[in-house]
Amino acid sequence: MAKAMWQGEVIAEADRFETVEGNIYFPPEAVNRAHLRESTHTSLCPWKGVAHYYDVVVGEQVNPAAAWYYPDPKPAAASIRNHVGFWKGVVVET
């Protein structure tokens, strides 16, 4: 079981998840979309591809670009397609 929390709210929770480079990636259906807002931020990983980001939102609090996902990963990272990872103070427990 893995759980992602920020500001006392559960953002994601799953029994099954992927771990890549020490980061836990939650399957799309395990993420509470009410706490995510699309961000224009992107970044490039040489072997995973282009990451897209979400702001994490709880009430009036916004954690900019604190979640990311790969909508079209390179073949080596196909297992994390659309899975969501967290950072920037979002606590992920297993």
PDB file of N, CA and C in Angstrom:
ATOM      1  N   MET A   1       0.854  -1.182   0.000  1.00  0.00           N
ATOM      2  CA  MET A   1       0.000   0.000   0.000  1.00  0.00           C
ATOM      3  C   MET A   1       0.892   1.236   0.000  1.00  0.00           C
ATOM      4  N   ALA A   2       0.580   2.173  -0.857  1.00  0.00           N
ATOM      5  CA  ALA A   2       1.276   3.455  -0.891  1.00  0.00           C
ATOM      6  C   ALA A   2       0.237   4.559  -0.788  1.00  0.00           C
ATOM      7  N   LYS A   3       0.625   5.644  -0.136  1.00  0.00           N
ATOM      8  CA  LYS A   3      -0.285   6.769   0.071  1.00  0.00           C
ATOM      9  C   LYS A   3       0.511   8.062  -0.095  1.00  0.00           C
ATOM     10  N   ALA A   4      -0.074   9.035  -0.807  1.00  0.00           N
ATOM     11  CA  ALA A   4       0.517  10.364  -0.951  1.00  0.00           C
ATOM     12  C   ALA A   4      -0.373  11.362  -0.227  1.00  0.00           C
ATOM     13  N   MET A   5       0.238  12.180   0.649  1.00  0.00           N
ATOM     14  CA  MET A   5      -0.535  13.142   1.444  1.00  0.00           C
ATOM     15  C   MET A   5       0.111  14.528   1.396  1.00  0.00           C
ATOM     16  N   TRP A   6      -0.751  15.537   1.426  1.00  0.00           N
ATOM     17  CA  TRP A   6      -0.283  16.912   1.528  1.00  0.00           C
ATOM     18  C   TRP A   6      -1.345  17.723   2.259  1.00  0.00           C
ATOM     19  N   GLN A   7      -0.910  18.543   3.194  1.00  0.00           N
ATOM     20  CA  GLN A   7      -1.810  19.384   3.993  1.00  0.00           C
ATOM     21  C   GLN A   7      -2.914  18.554   4.656  1.00  0.00           C
ATOM     22  N   GLY A   8      -2.579  17.338   5.073  1.00  0.00           N
ATOM     23  CA  GLY A   8      -3.522  16.490   5.785  1.00  0.00           C
ATOM     24  C   GLY A   8      -4.528  15.766   4.913  1.00  0.00           C
ATOM     25  N   GLU A   9      -4.431  15.911   3.609  1.00  0.00           N
ATOM     26  CA  GLU A   9      -5.367  15.254   2.683  1.00  0.00           C
ATOM     27  C   GLU A   9      -4.664  14.127   1.931  1.00  0.00           C
ATOM     28  N   VAL A  10      -5.391  13.051   1.699  1.00  0.00           N
ATOM     29  CA  VAL A  10      -4.872  11.958   0.877  1.00  0.00           C
ATOM     30  C   VAL A  10      -5.057  12.355  -0.585  1.00  0.00           C
ATOM     31  N   ILE A  11      -3.943  12.418  -1.303  1.00  0.00           N
ATOM     32  CA  ILE A  11      -3.972  12.798  -2.714  1.00  0.00           C
ATOM     33  C   ILE A  11      -4.040  11.554  -3.599  1.00  0.00           C
ATOM     34  N   ALA A  12      -3.386  10.474  -3.158  1.00  0.00           N
ATOM     35  CA  ALA A  12      -3.395   9.214  -3.902  1.00  0.00           C
ATOM     36  C   ALA A  12      -3.193   8.064  -2.928  1.00  0.00           C
ATOM     37  N   GLU A  13      -3.773   6.914  -3.284  1.00  0.00           N
ATOM     38  CA  GLU A  13      -3.640   5.722  -2.452  1.00  0.00           C
ATOM     39  C   GLU A  13      -3.826   4.494  -3.334  1.00  0.00           C
ATOM     40  N   ALA A  14      -2.891   3.541  -3.219  1.00  0.00           N
ATOM     41  CA  ALA A  14      -2.971   2.356  -4.078  1.00  0.00           C
ATOM     42  C   ALA A  14      -2.252   1.162  -3.468  1.00  0.00           C
ATOM     43  N   ASP A  15      -2.785  -0.015  -3.749  1.00  0.00           N
ATOM     44  CA  ASP A  15      -2.111  -1.257  -3.384  1.00  0.00           C
ATOM     45  C   ASP A  15      -1.044  -1.601  -4.416  1.00  0.00           C
ATOM     46  N   ARG A  16      -1.303  -1.238  -5.667  1.00  0.00           N
ATOM     47  CA  ARG A  16      -0.357  -1.523  -6.743  1.00  0.00           C
ATOM     48  C   ARG A  16       0.168  -0.208  -7.291  1.00  0.00           C
ATOM     49  N   PHE A  17       1.467  -0.147  -7.486  1.00  0.00           N
ATOM     50  CA  PHE A  17       2.109   1.073  -7.980  1.00  0.00           C
ATOM     51  C   PHE A  17       3.431   0.680  -8.610  1.00  0.00           C
ATOM     52  N   GLU A  18       4.060   1.605  -9.282  1.00  0.00           N
ATOM     53  CA  GLU A  18       5.372   1.382  -9.891  1.00  0.00           C
ATOM     54  C   GLU A  18       6.415   2.201  -9.131  1.00  0.00           C
ATOM     55  N   THR A  19       7.603   1.654  -8.983  1.00  0.00           N
ATOM     56  CA  THR A  19       8.710   2.387  -8.374  1.00  0.00           C
ATOM     57  C   THR A  19       9.819   2.507  -9.408  1.00  0.00           C
ATOM     58  N   VAL A  20      10.215   3.737  -9.709  1.00  0.00           N
ATOM     59  CA  VAL A  20      11.265   4.015 -10.675  1.00  0.00           C
ATOM     60  C   VAL A  20      12.193   5.066 -10.081  1.00  0.00           C
ATOM     61  N   GLU A  21      13.461   4.754 -10.039  1.00  0.00           N
ATOM     62  CA  GLU A  21      14.481   5.668  -9.512  1.00  0.00           C
ATOM     63  C   GLU A  21      14.119   6.177  -8.117  1.00  0.00           C
ATOM     64  N   GLY A  22      13.534   5.309  -7.306  1.00  0.00           N
ATOM     65  CA  GLY A  22      13.176   5.667  -5.938  1.00  0.00           C
ATOM     66  C   GLY A  22      11.874   6.437  -5.797  1.00  0.00           C
ATOM     67  N   ASN A  23      11.220   6.744  -6.909  1.00  0.00           N
ATOM     68  CA  ASN A  23       9.939   7.461  -6.876  1.00  0.00           C
ATOM     69  C   ASN A  23       8.785   6.490  -7.067  1.00  0.00           C
ATOM     70  N   ILE A  24       7.746   6.682  -6.294  1.00  0.00           N
ATOM     71  CA  ILE A  24       6.541   5.872  -6.430  1.00  0.00           C
ATOM     72  C   ILE A  24       5.611   6.567  -7.411  1.00  0.00           C
ATOM     73  N   TYR A  25       5.139   5.793  -8.386  1.00  0.00           N
ATOM     74  CA  TYR A  25       4.207   6.288  -9.395  1.00  0.00           C
ATOM     75  C   TYR A  25       2.867   5.591  -9.179  1.00  0.00           C
ATOM     76  N   PHE A  26       1.844   6.389  -8.911  1.00  0.00           N
ATOM     77  CA  PHE A  26       0.499   5.881  -8.658  1.00  0.00           C
ATOM     78  C   PHE A  26      -0.256   5.720  -9.970  1.00  0.00           C
ATOM     79  N   PRO A  27      -1.007   4.630 -10.122  1.00  0.00           N
ATOM     80  CA  PRO A  27      -1.824   4.491 -11.329  1.00  0.00           C
ATOM     81  C   PRO A  27      -2.881   5.603 -11.368  1.00  0.00           C
ATOM     82  N   PRO A  28      -3.294   6.003 -12.562  1.00  0.00           N
ATOM     83  CA  PRO A  28      -4.219   7.136 -12.685  1.00  0.00           C
ATOM     84  C   PRO A  28      -5.487   7.005 -11.847  1.00  0.00           C
ATOM     85  N   GLU A  29      -6.037   5.802 -11.755  1.00  0.00           N
ATOM     86  CA  GLU A  29      -7.296   5.624 -11.023  1.00  0.00           C
ATOM     87  C   GLU A  29      -7.121   5.732  -9.509  1.00  0.00           C
ATOM     88  N   ALA A  30      -5.884   5.733  -9.014  1.00  0.00           N
ATOM     89  CA  ALA A  30      -5.616   5.818  -7.572  1.00  0.00           C
ATOM     90  C   ALA A  30      -5.444   7.249  -7.084  1.00  0.00           C
ATOM     91  N   VAL A  31      -5.516   8.207  -8.003  1.00  0.00           N
ATOM     92  CA  VAL A  31      -5.256   9.605  -7.673  1.00  0.00           C
ATOM     93  C   VAL A  31      -6.566  10.374  -7.554  1.00  0.00           C
ATOM     94  N   ASN A  32      -6.692  11.157  -6.476  1.00  0.00           N
ATOM     95  CA  ASN A  32      -7.874  11.992  -6.271  1.00  0.00           C
ATOM     96  C   ASN A  32      -7.716  13.256  -7.119  1.00  0.00           C
ATOM     97  N   ARG A  33      -8.339  13.264  -8.282  1.00  0.00           N
ATOM     98  CA  ARG A  33      -8.201  14.364  -9.252  1.00  0.00           C
ATOM     99  C   ARG A  33      -8.727  15.693  -8.724  1.00  0.00           C
ATOM    100  N   ALA A  34      -9.538  15.660  -7.681  1.00  0.00           N
ATOM    101  CA  ALA A  34     -10.042  16.899  -7.093  1.00  0.00           C
ATOM    102  C   ALA A  34      -8.903  17.741  -6.520  1.00  0.00           C
ATOM    103  N   HIS A  35      -7.758  17.097  -6.247  1.00  0.00           N
ATOM    104  CA  HIS A  35      -6.614  17.805  -5.678  1.00  0.00           C
ATOM    105  C   HIS A  35      -5.524  18.119  -6.699  1.00  0.00           C
ATOM    106  N   LEU A  36      -5.813  17.900  -7.979  1.00  0.00           N
ATOM    107  CA  LEU A  36      -4.830  18.185  -9.023  1.00  0.00           C
ATOM    108  C   LEU A  36      -5.369  19.231  -9.984  1.00  0.00           C
ATOM    109  N   ARG A  37      -4.453  20.110 -10.417  1.00  0.00           N
ATOM    110  CA  ARG A  37      -4.791  21.129 -11.414  1.00  0.00           C
ATOM    111  C   ARG A  37      -3.666  21.129 -12.446  1.00  0.00           C
ATOM    112  N   GLU A  38      -4.031  21.083 -13.720  1.00  0.00           N
ATOM    113  CA  GLU A  38      -3.030  21.072 -14.792  1.00  0.00           C
ATOM    114  C   GLU A  38      -2.065  22.239 -14.636  1.00  0.00           C
ATOM    115  N   SER A  39      -0.798  21.963 -14.888  1.00  0.00           N
ATOM    116  CA  SER A  39       0.254  22.974 -14.881  1.00  0.00           C
ATOM    117  C   SER A  39       0.823  23.058 -16.292  1.00  0.00           C
ATOM    118  N   THR A  40       1.386  24.188 -16.644  1.00  0.00           N
ATOM    119  CA  THR A  40       2.027  24.322 -17.953  1.00  0.00           C
ATOM    120  C   THR A  40       3.478  23.850 -17.910  1.00  0.00           C
ATOM    121  N   HIS A  41       3.966  23.500 -16.730  1.00  0.00           N
ATOM    122  CA  HIS A  41       5.362  23.086 -16.555  1.00  0.00           C
ATOM    123  C   HIS A  41       5.604  21.715 -17.193  1.00  0.00           C
ATOM    124  N   THR A  42       6.743  21.576 -17.860  1.00  0.00           N
ATOM    125  CA  THR A  42       7.195  20.293 -18.385  1.00  0.00           C
ATOM    126  C   THR A  42       8.692  20.164 -18.116  1.00  0.00           C
ATOM    127  N   SER A  43       9.188  18.952 -18.190  1.00  0.00           N
ATOM    128  CA  SER A  43      10.626  18.709 -18.098  1.00  0.00           C
ATOM    129  C   SER A  43      10.946  17.492 -18.949  1.00  0.00           C
ATOM    130  N   LEU A  44      12.230  17.313 -19.243  1.00  0.00           N
ATOM    131  CA  LEU A  44      12.650  16.215 -20.095  1.00  0.00           C
ATOM    132  C   LEU A  44      13.601  15.290 -19.356  1.00  0.00           C
ATOM    133  N   CYS A  45      13.265  14.016 -19.355  1.00  0.00           N
ATOM    134  CA  CYS A  45      14.150  12.980 -18.837  1.00  0.00           C
ATOM    135  C   CYS A  45      14.705  12.234 -20.050  1.00  0.00           C
ATOM    136  N   PRO A  46      16.026  12.065 -20.130  1.00  0.00           N
ATOM    137  CA  PRO A  46      16.606  11.419 -21.311  1.00  0.00           C
ATOM    138  C   PRO A  46      16.061  10.024 -21.612  1.00  0.00           C
ATOM    139  N   TRP A  47      15.698   9.263 -20.580  1.00  0.00           N
ATOM    140  CA  TRP A  47      15.238   7.905 -20.866  1.00  0.00           C
ATOM    141  C   TRP A  47      13.746   7.687 -20.672  1.00  0.00           C
ATOM    142  N   LYS A  48      13.058   8.609 -19.962  1.00  0.00           N
ATOM    143  CA  LYS A  48      11.605   8.467 -19.765  1.00  0.00           C
ATOM    144  C   LYS A  48      10.807   9.315 -20.742  1.00  0.00           C
ATOM    145  N   GLY A  49      11.335  10.457 -21.133  1.00  0.00           N
ATOM    146  CA  GLY A  49      10.631  11.337 -22.057  1.00  0.00           C
ATOM    147  C   GLY A  49      10.212  12.636 -21.396  1.00  0.00           C
ATOM    148  N   VAL A  50       9.163  13.248 -21.936  1.00  0.00           N
ATOM    149  CA  VAL A  50       8.690  14.539 -21.449  1.00  0.00           C
ATOM    150  C   VAL A  50       7.685  14.328 -20.319  1.00  0.00           C
ATOM    151  N   ALA A  51       7.988  14.926 -19.167  1.00  0.00           N
ATOM    152  CA  ALA A  51       7.079  14.882 -18.013  1.00  0.00           C
ATOM    153  C   ALA A  51       6.183  16.113 -18.047  1.00  0.00           C
ATOM    154  N   HIS A  52       4.922  15.902 -17.762  1.00  0.00           N
ATOM    155  CA  HIS A  52       3.951  16.977 -17.604  1.00  0.00           C
ATOM    156  C   HIS A  52       3.611  17.053 -16.122  1.00  0.00           C
ATOM    157  N   TYR A  53       3.167  18.220 -15.665  1.00  0.00           N
ATOM    158  CA  TYR A  53       2.996  18.433 -14.231  1.00  0.00           C
ATOM    159  C   TYR A  53       1.578  18.863 -13.873  1.00  0.00           C
ATOM    160  N   TYR A  54       1.254  18.617 -12.606  1.00  0.00           N
ATOM    161  CA  TYR A  54       0.030  19.114 -11.975  1.00  0.00           C
ATOM    162  C   TYR A  54       0.433  19.951 -10.773  1.00  0.00           C
ATOM    163  N   ASP A  55      -0.352  20.979 -10.476  1.00  0.00           N
ATOM    164  CA  ASP A  55      -0.280  21.635  -9.179  1.00  0.00           C
ATOM    165  C   ASP A  55      -1.111  20.785  -8.229  1.00  0.00           C
ATOM    166  N   VAL A  56      -0.668  20.639  -7.006  1.00  0.00           N
ATOM    167  CA  VAL A  56      -1.448  19.936  -5.988  1.00  0.00           C
ATOM    168  C   VAL A  56      -2.186  20.998  -5.185  1.00  0.00           C
ATOM    169  N   VAL A  57      -3.499  20.838  -5.051  1.00  0.00           N
ATOM    170  CA  VAL A  57      -4.347  21.848  -4.427  1.00  0.00           C
ATOM    171  C   VAL A  57      -5.158  21.228  -3.295  1.00  0.00           C
ATOM    172  N   VAL A  58      -5.078  21.857  -2.124  1.00  0.00           N
ATOM    173  CA  VAL A  58      -5.903  21.464  -0.978  1.00  0.00           C
ATOM    174  C   VAL A  58      -6.463  22.754  -0.399  1.00  0.00           C
ATOM    175  N   GLY A  59      -7.775  22.912  -0.495  1.00  0.00           N
ATOM    176  CA  GLY A  59      -8.396  24.157  -0.040  1.00  0.00           C
ATOM    177  C   GLY A  59      -7.817  25.330  -0.806  1.00  0.00           C
ATOM    178  N   GLU A  60      -7.313  26.316  -0.094  1.00  0.00           N
ATOM    179  CA  GLU A  60      -6.704  27.502  -0.708  1.00  0.00           C
ATOM    180  C   GLU A  60      -5.204  27.333  -0.933  1.00  0.00           C
ATOM    181  N   GLN A  61      -4.637  26.232  -0.458  1.00  0.00           N
ATOM    182  CA  GLN A  61      -3.195  25.983  -0.575  1.00  0.00           C
ATOM    183  C   GLN A  61      -2.868  25.349  -1.926  1.00  0.00           C
ATOM    184  N   VAL A  62      -1.837  25.885  -2.584  1.00  0.00           N
ATOM    185  CA  VAL A  62      -1.409  25.357  -3.885  1.00  0.00           C
ATOM    186  C   VAL A  62       0.081  25.034  -3.817  1.00  0.00           C
ATOM    187  N   ASN A  63       0.431  23.826  -4.214  1.00  0.00           N
ATOM    188  CA  ASN A  63       1.815  23.385  -4.294  1.00  0.00           C
ATOM    189  C   ASN A  63       2.127  23.248  -5.790  1.00  0.00           C
ATOM    190  N   PRO A  64       2.753  24.286  -6.388  1.00  0.00           N
ATOM    191  CA  PRO A  64       2.942  24.304  -7.838  1.00  0.00           C
ATOM    192  C   PRO A  64       3.828  23.164  -8.345  1.00  0.00           C
ATOM    193  N   ALA A  65       3.365  22.533  -9.406  1.00  0.00           N
ATOM    194  CA  ALA A  65       4.114  21.486 -10.105  1.00  0.00           C
ATOM    195  C   ALA A  65       4.651  20.409  -9.151  1.00  0.00           C
ATOM    196  N   ALA A  66       3.842  20.012  -8.185  1.00  0.00           N
ATOM    197  CA  ALA A  66       4.264  19.028  -7.182  1.00  0.00           C
ATOM    198  C   ALA A  66       3.932  17.588  -7.567  1.00  0.00           C
ATOM    199  N   ALA A  67       3.304  17.401  -8.715  1.00  0.00           N
ATOM    200  CA  ALA A  67       3.003  16.061  -9.216  1.00  0.00           C
ATOM    201  C   ALA A  67       3.356  16.028 -10.701  1.00  0.00           C
ATOM    202  N   TRP A  68       3.807  14.874 -11.161  1.00  0.00           N
ATOM    203  CA  TRP A  68       4.159  14.768 -12.576  1.00  0.00           C
ATOM    204  C   TRP A  68       3.744  13.420 -13.133  1.00  0.00           C
ATOM    205  N   TYR A  69       3.671  13.370 -14.461  1.00  0.00           N
ATOM    206  CA  TYR A  69       3.309  12.138 -15.153  1.00  0.00           C
ATOM    207  C   TYR A  69       3.881  12.175 -16.571  1.00  0.00           C
ATOM    208  N   TYR A  70       3.948  11.022 -17.194  1.00  0.00           N
ATOM    209  CA  TYR A  70       4.447  10.880 -18.553  1.00  0.00           C
ATOM    210  C   TYR A  70       3.310  10.370 -19.439  1.00  0.00           C
ATOM    211  N   PRO A  71       2.661  11.253 -20.201  1.00  0.00           N
ATOM    212  CA  PRO A  71       1.554  10.792 -21.042  1.00  0.00           C
ATOM    213  C   PRO A  71       2.011   9.959 -22.242  1.00  0.00           C
ATOM    214  N   ASP A  72       3.242  10.165 -22.677  1.00  0.00           N
ATOM    215  CA  ASP A  72       3.767   9.439 -23.824  1.00  0.00           C
ATOM    216  C   ASP A  72       5.237   9.097 -23.569  1.00  0.00           C
ATOM    217  N   PRO A  73       5.498   8.192 -22.610  1.00  0.00           N
ATOM    218  CA  PRO A  73       6.886   7.894 -22.248  1.00  0.00           C
ATOM    219  C   PRO A  73       7.614   7.134 -23.352  1.00  0.00           C
ATOM    220  N   LYS A  74       8.927   7.181 -23.275  1.00  0.00           N
ATOM    221  CA  LYS A  74       9.739   6.371 -24.175  1.00  0.00           C
ATOM    222  C   LYS A  74       9.519   4.898 -23.814  1.00  0.00           C
ATOM    223  N   PRO A  75       9.831   3.979 -24.738  1.00  0.00           N
ATOM    224  CA  PRO A  75       9.560   2.552 -24.495  1.00  0.00           C
ATOM    225  C   PRO A  75      10.114   2.012 -23.180  1.00  0.00           C
ATOM    226  N   ALA A  76      11.275   2.466 -22.748  1.00  0.00           N
ATOM    227  CA  ALA A  76      11.872   1.948 -21.506  1.00  0.00           C
ATOM    228  C   ALA A  76      11.044   2.297 -20.275  1.00  0.00           C
ATOM    229  N   ALA A  77      10.175   3.295 -20.389  1.00  0.00           N
ATOM    230  CA  ALA A  77       9.363   3.735 -19.250  1.00  0.00           C
ATOM    231  C   ALA A  77       7.869   3.499 -19.479  1.00  0.00           C
ATOM    232  N   ALA A  78       7.539   2.620 -20.383  1.00  0.00           N
ATOM    233  CA  ALA A  78       6.132   2.377 -20.720  1.00  0.00           C
ATOM    234  C   ALA A  78       5.282   1.990 -19.514  1.00  0.00           C
ATOM    235  N   SER A  79       5.878   1.372 -18.510  1.00  0.00           N
ATOM    236  CA  SER A  79       5.116   0.907 -17.341  1.00  0.00           C
ATOM    237  C   SER A  79       4.566   2.055 -16.498  1.00  0.00           C
ATOM    238  N   ILE A  80       5.069   3.278 -16.692  1.00  0.00           N
ATOM    239  CA  ILE A  80       4.570   4.409 -15.891  1.00  0.00           C
ATOM    240  C   ILE A  80       3.729   5.386 -16.709  1.00  0.00           C
ATOM    241  N   ARG A  81       3.291   4.970 -17.893  1.00  0.00           N
ATOM    242  CA  ARG A  81       2.430   5.838 -18.716  1.00  0.00           C
ATOM    243  C   ARG A  81       1.240   6.327 -17.880  1.00  0.00           C
ATOM    244  N   ASN A  82       1.090   7.644 -17.785  1.00  0.00           N
ATOM    245  CA  ASN A  82      -0.006   8.313 -17.067  1.00  0.00           C
ATOM    246  C   ASN A  82      -0.030   8.071 -15.564  1.00  0.00           C
ATOM    247  N   HIS A  83       0.950   7.362 -15.025  1.00  0.00           N
ATOM    248  CA  HIS A  83       1.061   7.205 -13.566  1.00  0.00           C
ATOM    249  C   HIS A  83       1.564   8.527 -12.986  1.00  0.00           C
ATOM    250  N   VAL A  84       1.210   8.822 -11.755  1.00  0.00           N
ATOM    251  CA  VAL A  84       1.526  10.119 -11.152  1.00  0.00           C
ATOM    252  C   VAL A  84       2.528   9.958 -10.017  1.00  0.00           C
ATOM    253  N   GLY A  85       3.585  10.759 -10.077  1.00  0.00           N
ATOM    254  CA  GLY A  85       4.583  10.831  -9.014  1.00  0.00           C
ATOM    255  C   GLY A  85       4.459  12.153  -8.279  1.00  0.00           C
ATOM    256  N   PHE A  86       4.982  12.203  -7.065  1.00  0.00           N
ATOM    257  CA  PHE A  86       4.865  13.416  -6.248  1.00  0.00           C
ATOM    258  C   PHE A  86       6.211  13.806  -5.661  1.00  0.00           C
ATOM    259  N   TRP A  87       6.355  15.092  -5.359  1.00  0.00           N
ATOM    260  CA  TRP A  87       7.535  15.630  -4.692  1.00  0.00           C
ATOM    261  C   TRP A  87       7.155  16.964  -4.074  1.00  0.00           C
ATOM    262  N   LYS A  88       8.141  17.783  -3.731  1.00  0.00           N
ATOM    263  CA  LYS A  88       7.929  19.142  -3.214  1.00  0.00           C
ATOM    264  C   LYS A  88       7.043  19.168  -1.965  1.00  0.00           C
ATOM    265  N   GLY A  89       7.326  18.276  -1.027  1.00  0.00           N
ATOM    266  CA  GLY A  89       6.609  18.296   0.232  1.00  0.00           C
ATOM    267  C   GLY A  89       5.410  17.368   0.313  1.00  0.00           C
ATOM    268  N   VAL A  90       5.019  16.755  -0.804  1.00  0.00           N
ATOM    269  CA  VAL A  90       3.964  15.752  -0.743  1.00  0.00           C
ATOM    270  C   VAL A  90       4.602  14.500  -0.150  1.00  0.00           C
ATOM    271  N   VAL A  91       4.066  14.035   0.953  1.00  0.00           N
ATOM    272  CA  VAL A  91       4.634  12.885   1.664  1.00  0.00           C
ATOM    273  C   VAL A  91       4.066  11.603   1.066  1.00  0.00           C
ATOM    274  N   VAL A  92       4.978  10.722   0.645  1.00  0.00           N
ATOM    275  CA  VAL A  92       4.572   9.428   0.098  1.00  0.00           C
ATOM    276  C   VAL A  92       5.068   8.355   1.048  1.00  0.00           C
ATOM    277  N   GLU A  93       4.125   7.553   1.541  1.00  0.00           N
ATOM    278  CA  GLU A  93       4.434   6.471   2.483  1.00  0.00           C
ATOM    279  C   GLU A  93       4.103   5.133   1.858  1.00  0.00           C
ATOM    280  N   THR A  94       4.908   4.133   2.217  1.00  0.00           N
ATOM    281  CA  THR A  94       4.578   2.768   1.770  1.00  0.00           C
ATOM    282  C   THR A  94       4.487   1.873   2.992  1.00  0.00           C
TER     283      THR A  94
END
